[in-house]
Amino acid sequence: MHSSFETDVVIIGGGPVGLGLAIELGQRGVHCILAERHTQTQPIPRGQNLTQRTMEHFHFWGAEPQLRAARTIPPEYGIGGLTAYGSLLSNHHYDWLQRELVKPYYFKDNERLPQYETEKVLRQRVAVLPTIKTLFGWGAETIAQDDEGATVTLTERSSKQQQIIRAKYVVGCDGSRSPTREQAGITQTLSDHDRCMVLLVFKSQELHTLLARFPGKSFYNVLHPDLKGYWKFFGRVDLGNTWFFHAPVPMGTTADNFDFKKYLHESVGEAFEIEFQHIGFWDLRFALADHYRAGRIFIAGDAAHSHPPYGGYGVNSGFEDARNLGWKLAAVLQGWGDDALLDSYDAERRPVFASTIDDFIAKSIETDRAFLEAFDPMRAPVAFEAAWAERSQGAVGEVHAFEPHYEGSPIVWPDTKAGHVCSAKGSHQFKARTGHHLAPVMLSNAHNVFDLLGDGFTLLALGADSTDAQVLTDAAAAAGVPLKVIHEHAGSHADRYEARWILVRPDQFVAWVSEEQTIHPDLAHQLFKRLRGQINHAAH
């Protein structure tokens, strides 16, 4: 058996998720090789909406200023959304996906730019990290694994030259048709939402003029009774000139047998000049891998979960996969995490995406379909207006309710209440809660807590003295878990956390919260054993 390793991790696929994972690992001192079959980024505008949480990732990856500089829509112009009924220029519309409503709960503002611009920024960041070797233009032919590691055969696409790499782990970030997933024998569950969709990229200054009545909007969603809850979706690629549009089309539609100009004019509600740059097609479907891990092989991003680009959940979910898996792989490779810590990647991320599908994306299609069947402004205008107004309030609620969390995870401290499960559905609060994302707060030293969090775990000791904290630092040291301690006196803004002790994971999720004055050493040791993956079932 060949057991000398060229690298710690091979990442198959260098789109945004693969690049993000490489940075997460590389910054933690983990050596990785990233193989991407395309030499250049693909100029198709997708994955545009980047949430506040995703921008926190870019902050920790050292690439936030560069990403904001790459924005294709001027900062003074808004990046909000709008939903309209019938056509874009109809009298019925409301603000949609107002992510700014949850800004206070995150350290960074959201952003919007085409995925290829995001990829360029990530490629530039990867290029300066000495721990990462990139192989652009190389694809994975075969992946095999044994008890000690994995062997990947890569082929250079132009020359057909091959190289064999031995690594401790492999992560497939190679898209919805992931060869890594197939070679690992990971099955997936598909939905029955199969629809043929068109993606159009076009230039039109006239459309910009027509939509001047909706200032500060960058993406637009049209509900039409004929589409039974599926959307017609417009988005700006830049300000005033380039657009993309995706919508259902009949099965068998090609670039030559369908009048796309007429379809666009009907969707907007008025004729305008159009210069097509790209006409492509994709299948609308939901797919969720039945496992995110098979031994030493993991999958992330679209390889693990795919869905229609409704609401900008896809690329953001993929980045969260990268943050979650990245620190856990680093912990195991550096000796302070146990193998069960890697199992928690699936235990946390898979239920969250299942919930993203069921509670948000698929639910919105079903809700829209029911609304369109029940209400018609021509047939019953009063009832329609009332229901339309109710929908606009519901759009606000959806933004507040999308709060992925890891309640019930095997590597956060168990809550006394039974029935907690990892989910995308939650609520935004400043109170520190086990399994939830930590909200930012300005500390008395004039620094935001996010600027002070460590690379490993961070203990926030709020109104507690250093002797009380020593029990926890000793337990962390005994378990080999890296721990930074931040002391903050009572009576500061941190009081809104409503806790005395908060243990924050490397991905800014809360692992444990307590209001106790002192912590018993037995509990402290049990806690850190659990956090490194030594699951103590007696703690449940």
Coordinates of C-alpha atoms in Angstrom, one line a residue:
M1 CA 0.0 0.0 0.0
H2 CA 1.3 3.4 -1.0
S3 CA 1.2 5.6 2.0
S4 CA 3.4 8.6 1.3
F5 CA 1.2 11.7 0.7
E6 CA 1.9 14.5 -1.8
T7 CA -0.7 16.7 -0.1
D8 CA -3.3 16.7 2.7
V9 CA -6.4 17.4 0.6
V10 CA -7.2 17.3 -3.1
I11 CA -10.1 19.5 -4.1
I12 CA -11.8 18.5 -7.3
G13 CA -13.5 21.6 -8.9
G14 CA -12.3 25.2 -8.7
G15 CA -15.5 27.1 -8.8
P16 CA -16.4 29.4 -5.9
V17 CA -16.9 26.6 -3.4
G18 CA -13.7 24.8 -4.2
L19 CA -11.7 28.0 -4.2
G20 CA -13.3 29.0 -0.9
L21 CA -12.5 25.7 0.7
A22 CA -8.9 25.9 -0.6
I23 CA -8.5 29.3 1.1
E24 CA -10.1 28.1 4.4
L25 CA -7.7 25.1 4.5
G26 CA -4.7 27.0 3.1
Q27 CA -5.0 29.8 5.7
R28 CA -5.1 27.1 8.4
G29 CA -1.8 25.7 7.2
V30 CA -3.3 22.7 5.5
H31 CA -1.6 21.7 2.2
C32 CA -4.0 21.2 -0.7
I33 CA -4.1 20.7 -4.4
L34 CA -7.0 22.2 -6.3
A35 CA -7.8 20.8 -9.8
E36 CA -10.2 22.6 -12.1
R37 CA -10.9 21.5 -15.6
H38 CA -11.5 25.0 -16.9
T39 CA -8.5 27.3 -17.3
Q40 CA -10.6 30.5 -17.3
T41 CA -13.7 31.4 -15.4
Q42 CA -16.9 30.8 -17.3
P43 CA -18.7 34.1 -18.3
I44 CA -22.2 33.1 -17.3
P45 CA -23.8 35.5 -14.8
R46 CA -25.2 33.3 -11.9
G47 CA -24.8 33.1 -8.2
Q48 CA -25.0 36.9 -7.9
N49 CA -26.6 37.5 -4.5
L50 CA -24.1 37.1 -1.7
T51 CA -25.6 37.3 1.8
Q52 CA -24.2 39.1 4.8
R53 CA -23.1 35.7 6.1
T54 CA -21.1 35.0 2.9
M55 CA -19.5 38.4 3.2
E56 CA -18.3 37.4 6.7
H57 CA -16.6 34.4 5.0
F58 CA -14.8 36.8 2.6
H59 CA -13.7 38.9 5.6
F60 CA -12.1 35.9 7.2
W61 CA -10.6 34.8 3.9
G62 CA -8.9 38.1 3.5
A63 CA -10.7 39.0 0.3
E64 CA -13.6 41.3 1.3
P65 CA -12.2 44.6 0.0
Q66 CA -11.2 43.0 -3.3
L67 CA -14.7 41.5 -3.8
R68 CA -16.4 44.8 -3.1
A69 CA -14.1 46.5 -5.6
A70 CA -15.1 43.9 -8.3
R71 CA -18.8 44.9 -8.0
T72 CA -20.4 45.5 -11.4
I73 CA -23.2 47.8 -10.1
P74 CA -22.1 51.1 -8.5
P75 CA -22.3 51.0 -4.7
E76 CA -24.6 54.0 -4.6
Y77 CA -27.2 52.0 -6.7
G78 CA -29.1 49.5 -4.6
I79 CA -29.1 45.7 -4.9
G80 CA -32.7 45.1 -3.8
G81 CA -35.3 42.9 -5.4
L82 CA -38.9 43.3 -6.6
T83 CA -41.8 40.9 -7.3
A84 CA -44.5 41.8 -9.8
Y85 CA -47.7 40.2 -11.0
G86 CA -48.3 39.4 -14.6
S87 CA -45.5 41.6 -16.0
L88 CA -42.8 43.8 -14.6
L89 CA -44.5 47.0 -15.5
S90 CA -47.9 46.0 -14.1
N91 CA -49.5 47.9 -11.2
H92 CA -48.9 45.1 -8.7
H93 CA -45.4 44.9 -7.2
Y94 CA -43.6 44.8 -3.9
D95 CA -40.1 44.8 -2.5
W96 CA -38.7 41.3 -2.3
L97 CA -35.7 39.6 -0.6
Q98 CA -34.8 42.7 1.5
R99 CA -31.8 41.2 3.1
E100 CA -30.9 44.5 4.6
L101 CA -33.6 43.8 7.2
V102 CA -31.3 41.3 9.0
K103 CA -28.1 43.4 8.6
P104 CA -27.8 44.1 12.4
Y105 CA -27.3 40.4 13.1
Y106 CA -24.2 40.1 10.8
F107 CA -20.8 41.6 10.8
K108 CA -20.9 42.5 7.0
D109 CA -23.2 44.0 4.4
N110 CA -24.5 41.8 1.6
E111 CA -23.2 42.2 -1.9
R112 CA -24.1 41.4 -5.5
L113 CA -21.9 40.6 -8.4
P114 CA -21.6 37.9 -11.1
Q115 CA -20.2 34.6 -10.1
Y116 CA -17.3 34.9 -12.5
E117 CA -16.2 38.1 -10.8
T118 CA -16.4 36.4 -7.4
E119 CA -14.3 33.5 -8.8
K120 CA -11.6 35.9 -10.1
V121 CA -11.2 37.5 -6.6
L122 CA -11.0 34.0 -5.0
R123 CA -8.4 32.9 -7.6
Q124 CA -6.3 35.9 -6.8
R125 CA -6.5 35.1 -3.1
V126 CA -5.6 31.4 -3.7
A127 CA -2.6 32.5 -5.7
V128 CA -0.8 34.1 -2.8
L129 CA -1.3 31.2 -0.3
P130 CA 1.8 29.0 -0.4
T131 CA -0.1 26.0 1.0
I132 CA -2.3 25.8 -2.1
K133 CA -1.2 24.3 -5.5
T134 CA -3.6 25.0 -8.3
L135 CA -4.0 22.9 -11.5
F136 CA -6.2 24.8 -13.8
G137 CA -7.1 22.8 -17.0
W138 CA -6.9 19.4 -15.1
G139 CA -9.9 17.1 -14.5
A140 CA -10.2 14.1 -12.2
E141 CA -10.3 10.7 -14.1
T142 CA -10.4 8.3 -11.2
I143 CA -10.6 8.5 -7.4
A144 CA -9.9 5.5 -5.2
Q145 CA -9.6 5.3 -1.4
D146 CA -8.3 2.9 1.2
D147 CA -8.0 3.0 5.0
E148 CA -5.1 5.5 5.0
G149 CA -5.9 7.9 2.2
A150 CA -7.1 8.5 -1.4
T151 CA -5.5 8.3 -4.8
V152 CA -6.6 10.7 -7.5
T153 CA -5.7 10.4 -11.2
L154 CA -5.8 13.8 -12.9
T155 CA -5.7 14.4 -16.7
E156 CA -4.6 17.7 -18.3
R157 CA -7.4 18.4 -20.8
S158 CA -5.3 19.7 -23.7
S159 CA -2.2 17.5 -23.6
K160 CA -3.9 14.4 -22.0
Q161 CA -0.9 14.2 -19.7
Q162 CA -1.7 12.4 -16.4
Q163 CA -0.5 12.6 -12.8
I164 CA -1.4 10.5 -9.8
I165 CA -1.8 12.3 -6.4
R166 CA -1.9 10.6 -3.1
A167 CA -3.8 12.6 -0.4
K168 CA -5.3 12.1 3.0
Y169 CA -8.8 13.4 1.9
V170 CA -10.6 14.4 -1.3
V171 CA -13.4 16.9 -1.6
G172 CA -15.6 17.1 -4.7
C173 CA -16.7 20.6 -5.4
D174 CA -17.4 19.6 -9.0
G175 CA -20.9 20.6 -9.6
S176 CA -24.4 19.1 -9.8
R177 CA -23.3 16.3 -12.1
S178 CA -20.3 15.6 -9.8
P179 CA -18.1 12.7 -11.0
T180 CA -16.6 12.7 -7.5
R181 CA -20.0 11.9 -6.0
E182 CA -20.6 9.1 -8.5
Q183 CA -17.1 7.6 -8.0
A184 CA -17.6 7.7 -4.2
G185 CA -20.9 5.8 -4.6
I186 CA -22.9 8.6 -3.0
T187 CA -26.5 8.4 -4.1
Q188 CA -28.9 11.4 -4.3
T189 CA -32.6 12.1 -3.9
L190 CA -34.1 14.0 -6.8
S191 CA -37.4 15.9 -6.7
D192 CA -40.2 15.9 -9.2
H193 CA -39.8 19.5 -10.2
D194 CA -38.2 18.7 -13.6
R195 CA -38.8 21.8 -15.9
C196 CA -36.8 23.0 -18.8
M197 CA -35.5 26.5 -18.1
V198 CA -33.9 29.1 -20.4
L199 CA -31.0 31.4 -19.4
L200 CA -30.7 34.5 -21.6
V201 CA -28.0 37.0 -21.3
F202 CA -28.7 40.2 -23.3
K203 CA -27.9 43.9 -23.7
S204 CA -30.6 46.5 -23.5
Q205 CA -30.3 50.1 -22.4
E206 CA -34.0 50.6 -23.2
L207 CA -34.9 48.1 -20.4
H208 CA -32.9 50.1 -18.0
T209 CA -34.9 53.2 -19.0
L210 CA -38.2 51.3 -18.6
L211 CA -37.3 50.1 -15.1
A212 CA -36.2 53.6 -13.9
R213 CA -39.5 53.7 -12.0
F214 CA -38.1 51.1 -9.6
P215 CA -34.9 52.8 -8.4
G216 CA -32.3 50.8 -6.5
K217 CA -33.6 47.4 -7.8
S218 CA -31.2 44.9 -9.3
F219 CA -33.3 41.7 -9.6
Y220 CA -37.0 41.2 -10.5
N221 CA -39.3 38.3 -10.2
V222 CA -42.5 38.0 -12.3
L223 CA -45.4 35.8 -11.2
H224 CA -47.7 34.7 -14.0
P225 CA -50.7 32.4 -13.7
D226 CA -49.6 30.4 -16.8
L227 CA -46.4 29.4 -15.0
K228 CA -48.0 27.7 -12.0
G229 CA -45.7 29.1 -9.4
Y230 CA -42.4 29.0 -11.4
W231 CA -40.8 32.3 -12.0
K232 CA -39.7 34.6 -14.7
F233 CA -36.6 36.2 -13.2
F234 CA -34.6 39.2 -14.5
G235 CA -31.3 40.4 -13.0
R236 CA -28.8 43.2 -13.7
V237 CA -25.3 42.1 -14.7
D238 CA -24.2 45.7 -14.7
L239 CA -26.0 49.1 -14.4
G240 CA -27.9 50.1 -17.5
N241 CA -26.7 47.7 -20.1
T242 CA -26.4 43.9 -19.5
W243 CA -29.1 41.6 -18.1
F244 CA -29.9 37.9 -17.5
F245 CA -33.3 36.3 -17.6
H246 CA -34.4 32.8 -16.7
A247 CA -37.8 31.3 -17.0
P248 CA -39.6 28.0 -17.9
V249 CA -39.9 27.1 -21.5
P250 CA -41.6 24.1 -23.2
M251 CA -39.7 20.8 -23.3
G252 CA -37.8 20.6 -26.6
T253 CA -37.2 24.3 -26.9
T254 CA -33.9 25.2 -28.7
A255 CA -32.2 28.5 -29.5
D256 CA -33.8 28.4 -32.9
N257 CA -37.4 27.3 -32.4
F258 CA -38.7 29.8 -29.9
D259 CA -39.4 33.6 -30.0
F260 CA -37.3 34.8 -27.0
K261 CA -37.8 38.4 -27.8
K262 CA -41.5 38.1 -27.7
Y263 CA -41.2 36.2 -24.4
L264 CA -39.1 39.0 -22.9
H265 CA -41.5 41.7 -24.1
E266 CA -44.5 39.9 -22.6
S267 CA -42.6 39.4 -19.3
V268 CA -41.8 43.1 -19.1
G269 CA -45.1 44.4 -20.4
E270 CA -43.6 46.5 -23.2
A271 CA -41.4 46.1 -26.3
F272 CA -37.7 47.1 -26.1
E273 CA -34.5 46.6 -28.0
I274 CA -32.6 43.4 -27.2
E275 CA -29.1 42.2 -28.3
F276 CA -28.7 38.5 -27.2
Q277 CA -25.2 37.5 -25.9
H278 CA -26.0 34.0 -24.7
I279 CA -29.0 31.5 -25.0
G280 CA -28.6 28.4 -22.8
F281 CA -30.8 25.9 -21.1
W282 CA -30.8 24.1 -17.7
D283 CA -33.1 21.6 -15.9
L284 CA -35.0 22.9 -12.9
R285 CA -34.8 20.3 -10.2
F286 CA -33.9 19.7 -6.6
A287 CA -31.2 17.2 -5.7
L288 CA -29.8 16.3 -2.3
A289 CA -27.1 13.8 -1.8
D290 CA -28.0 11.1 0.7
H291 CA -24.6 11.5 2.4
Y292 CA -22.0 14.2 2.2
R293 CA -19.2 11.8 3.2
A294 CA -18.0 8.4 2.0
G295 CA -14.9 7.5 4.0
R296 CA -12.1 9.9 3.0
I297 CA -14.2 11.5 0.2
F298 CA -16.5 14.5 0.8
I299 CA -18.7 16.5 -1.4
A300 CA -19.7 20.2 -1.1
G301 CA -21.6 22.9 -2.9
D302 CA -23.7 21.8 -6.0
A303 CA -22.1 18.3 -5.8
A304 CA -24.0 17.9 -2.5
H305 CA -27.1 19.8 -3.2
S306 CA -28.6 21.6 -6.2
H307 CA -31.8 23.6 -6.8
P308 CA -33.1 26.4 -9.0
P309 CA -31.5 29.7 -8.4
Y310 CA -34.4 31.1 -6.5
G311 CA -33.5 33.6 -3.8
G312 CA -29.7 33.2 -4.1
Y313 CA -29.5 30.3 -1.7
G314 CA -27.1 28.1 -3.8
V315 CA -23.7 29.7 -3.8
N316 CA -24.2 31.0 -0.3
S317 CA -25.0 27.5 1.0
G318 CA -21.9 26.2 -0.8
F319 CA -19.7 28.7 0.9
E320 CA -21.1 27.7 4.2
D321 CA -20.3 24.1 3.4
A322 CA -16.7 25.2 2.8
R323 CA -16.4 27.0 6.1
N324 CA -18.0 24.1 8.0
L325 CA -15.9 21.3 6.4
G326 CA -12.7 23.4 6.2
W327 CA -12.1 24.0 10.0
K328 CA -13.1 20.4 10.7
L329 CA -10.6 18.9 8.2
A330 CA -7.9 21.2 9.5
A331 CA -8.7 20.1 13.1
V332 CA -8.4 16.4 12.3
L333 CA -5.2 16.9 10.2
Q334 CA -3.6 19.0 12.9
G335 CA -4.5 16.4 15.6
W336 CA -7.1 18.3 17.7
G337 CA -10.1 16.8 16.0
D338 CA -11.3 13.2 16.0
D339 CA -12.8 11.4 13.0
A340 CA -16.4 11.9 14.3
L341 CA -15.9 15.6 13.9
L342 CA -15.8 15.0 10.1
D343 CA -19.1 13.1 10.4
S344 CA -20.7 16.3 11.9
Y345 CA -20.2 18.0 8.5
D346 CA -23.0 15.9 7.1
A347 CA -25.0 15.9 10.3
E348 CA -25.1 19.8 10.3
R349 CA -25.1 20.8 6.6
R350 CA -27.4 18.2 5.0
P351 CA -30.4 18.8 7.2
V352 CA -29.9 22.6 6.8
F353 CA -30.1 22.2 3.0
A354 CA -33.1 19.9 3.2
S355 CA -34.8 22.6 5.2
T356 CA -33.7 25.3 2.7
I357 CA -35.5 23.3 0.0
D358 CA -38.6 22.4 1.9
D359 CA -39.1 25.5 4.0
F360 CA -38.0 28.1 1.5
I361 CA -37.4 27.3 -2.2
A362 CA -39.9 24.5 -2.9
K363 CA -42.3 26.1 -0.5
S364 CA -42.2 29.4 -2.4
I365 CA -43.1 27.6 -5.6
E366 CA -46.0 25.9 -4.0
T367 CA -47.2 29.0 -2.2
D368 CA -47.0 31.0 -5.4
R369 CA -48.9 28.3 -7.3
A370 CA -51.7 28.3 -4.7
F371 CA -51.8 32.1 -4.7
L372 CA -52.1 32.3 -8.5
E373 CA -54.8 29.7 -8.6
A374 CA -56.9 31.4 -5.8
F375 CA -56.6 35.1 -6.8
D376 CA -57.1 37.0 -10.0
P377 CA -57.2 40.8 -10.2
M378 CA -59.6 40.8 -13.1
R379 CA -62.0 38.3 -11.5
A380 CA -62.0 39.5 -7.9
P381 CA -59.9 42.7 -7.5
V382 CA -60.7 43.3 -3.8
A383 CA -59.7 39.8 -2.7
F384 CA -56.6 40.0 -4.9
E385 CA -55.4 43.3 -3.4
A386 CA -55.8 42.0 0.1
A387 CA -53.9 38.8 -0.7
W388 CA -51.2 40.8 -2.5
A389 CA -50.7 43.1 0.5
E390 CA -50.4 40.0 2.7
R391 CA -47.8 38.5 0.4
S392 CA -45.6 41.6 0.7
Q393 CA -45.6 41.2 4.5
G394 CA -44.8 37.5 4.1
A395 CA -41.7 38.5 2.0
V396 CA -40.4 40.4 5.0
G397 CA -41.0 37.3 7.2
E398 CA -39.1 35.0 4.9
V399 CA -35.9 37.1 5.3
H400 CA -36.1 37.0 9.0
A401 CA -36.9 33.3 9.1
F402 CA -34.0 32.2 7.0
E403 CA -31.4 31.6 9.8
P404 CA -29.5 28.3 9.3
H405 CA -28.5 26.8 12.6
Y406 CA -27.1 23.6 14.2
E407 CA -29.4 23.0 17.1
G408 CA -29.2 19.4 18.0
S409 CA -25.7 18.9 16.3
P410 CA -23.5 16.2 17.8
I411 CA -20.7 18.8 18.3
V412 CA -22.6 21.6 20.1
W413 CA -23.6 21.2 23.7
P414 CA -27.0 19.5 24.0
D415 CA -29.9 21.6 25.1
T416 CA -32.1 20.2 27.9
K417 CA -35.1 20.5 25.6
A418 CA -35.6 17.5 23.3
G419 CA -36.4 17.6 19.6
H420 CA -33.8 20.1 18.5
V421 CA -32.7 19.6 14.9
C422 CA -30.4 21.4 12.4
S423 CA -32.5 23.6 10.1
A424 CA -32.5 26.6 7.8
K425 CA -35.6 27.9 9.6
G426 CA -35.0 29.9 12.7
S427 CA -35.1 33.5 13.9
H428 CA -32.6 36.3 14.1
Q429 CA -31.8 37.3 17.7
F430 CA -28.9 39.1 19.5
K431 CA -29.2 36.6 22.3
A432 CA -26.4 34.0 22.1
R433 CA -28.0 30.6 21.5
T434 CA -26.2 27.2 21.2
G435 CA -26.0 26.1 17.6
H436 CA -26.7 29.6 16.2
H437 CA -24.6 32.2 14.4
L438 CA -23.1 34.7 16.8
A439 CA -24.4 38.3 16.2
P440 CA -21.8 41.0 16.1
V441 CA -21.3 43.4 19.0
M442 CA -19.0 46.4 19.7
L443 CA -16.9 45.7 22.8
S444 CA -15.7 48.3 25.3
N445 CA -12.2 48.4 23.6
A446 CA -13.9 49.9 20.5
H447 CA -13.4 46.6 18.5
N448 CA -16.1 44.5 17.1
V449 CA -16.0 41.0 18.6
F450 CA -15.7 39.6 15.0
D451 CA -12.3 41.4 14.7
L452 CA -11.0 39.6 17.7
L453 CA -12.3 36.0 17.3
G454 CA -9.5 33.4 17.1
D455 CA -8.8 30.9 14.3
G456 CA -9.8 28.1 16.7
F457 CA -12.5 28.3 19.4
T458 CA -13.0 31.6 21.2
L459 CA -14.4 31.9 24.8
L460 CA -16.2 35.1 25.5
A461 CA -16.0 35.7 29.3
L462 CA -18.6 38.3 30.0
G463 CA -18.4 39.8 33.5
A464 CA -16.4 36.8 34.6
D465 CA -12.9 37.0 36.1
S466 CA -9.8 35.1 34.9
T467 CA -9.8 32.6 37.7
D468 CA -13.3 31.4 36.7
A469 CA -12.1 31.2 33.0
Q470 CA -9.1 29.1 34.0
V471 CA -11.3 25.9 34.4
L472 CA -12.3 26.2 30.7
T473 CA -8.8 27.1 29.4
D474 CA -7.4 24.1 31.3
A475 CA -10.0 21.8 29.9
A476 CA -9.3 23.1 26.3
A477 CA -5.6 22.5 26.8
A478 CA -6.2 19.0 28.1
A479 CA -8.3 18.2 25.0
G480 CA -5.8 19.9 22.7
V481 CA -8.4 22.3 21.4
P482 CA -7.0 25.8 20.5
L483 CA -8.8 28.5 22.6
K484 CA -8.6 32.2 22.7
V485 CA -10.2 34.0 25.6
I486 CA -11.8 37.5 25.3
H487 CA -12.8 39.2 28.6
E488 CA -15.5 41.8 28.7
H489 CA -16.9 43.5 31.7
A490 CA -20.6 43.6 32.6
G491 CA -22.6 46.6 31.6
S492 CA -21.3 46.8 28.0
H493 CA -23.1 46.2 24.7
A494 CA -22.2 42.5 25.1
D495 CA -25.0 42.3 27.7
R496 CA -27.4 41.8 24.8
Y497 CA -26.0 38.3 24.4
E498 CA -27.8 37.5 27.8
A499 CA -25.0 35.1 28.8
R500 CA -21.9 34.9 31.0
W501 CA -20.0 32.4 29.0
I502 CA -20.1 32.0 25.2
L503 CA -18.0 29.5 23.4
V504 CA -17.7 30.3 19.7
R505 CA -16.6 27.8 17.0
P506 CA -14.1 28.6 14.3
D507 CA -17.0 29.2 11.9
Q508 CA -18.6 31.8 14.2
F509 CA -21.4 29.5 15.4
V510 CA -22.0 29.2 19.1
A511 CA -21.0 25.8 20.6
W512 CA -22.1 26.4 24.2
V513 CA -23.7 29.1 26.4
S514 CA -24.0 29.4 30.1
E515 CA -25.1 32.0 32.7
E516 CA -23.5 30.1 35.6
Q517 CA -21.1 32.0 37.8
T518 CA -18.5 29.2 37.9
I519 CA -18.1 26.1 35.7
H520 CA -17.4 22.7 37.2
P521 CA -14.2 21.1 35.8
D522 CA -16.1 17.8 34.9
L523 CA -18.5 19.8 32.7
A524 CA -15.6 21.7 31.1
H525 CA -13.7 18.5 30.2
Q526 CA -16.9 16.9 28.8
L527 CA -17.6 20.0 26.8
F528 CA -14.2 20.1 25.0
K529 CA -14.2 16.4 24.4
R530 CA -17.5 16.8 22.6
L531 CA -16.3 19.8 20.6
R532 CA -13.4 17.8 19.2
G533 CA -15.6 14.9 18.2
Q534 CA -15.3 12.6 21.2
I535 CA -19.1 12.3 21.4
N536 CA -20.2 11.6 24.9
H537 CA -23.7 10.2 24.5
A538 CA -24.3 10.4 28.2
A539 CA -24.3 14.2 27.8
H540 CA -27.6 14.1 25.9

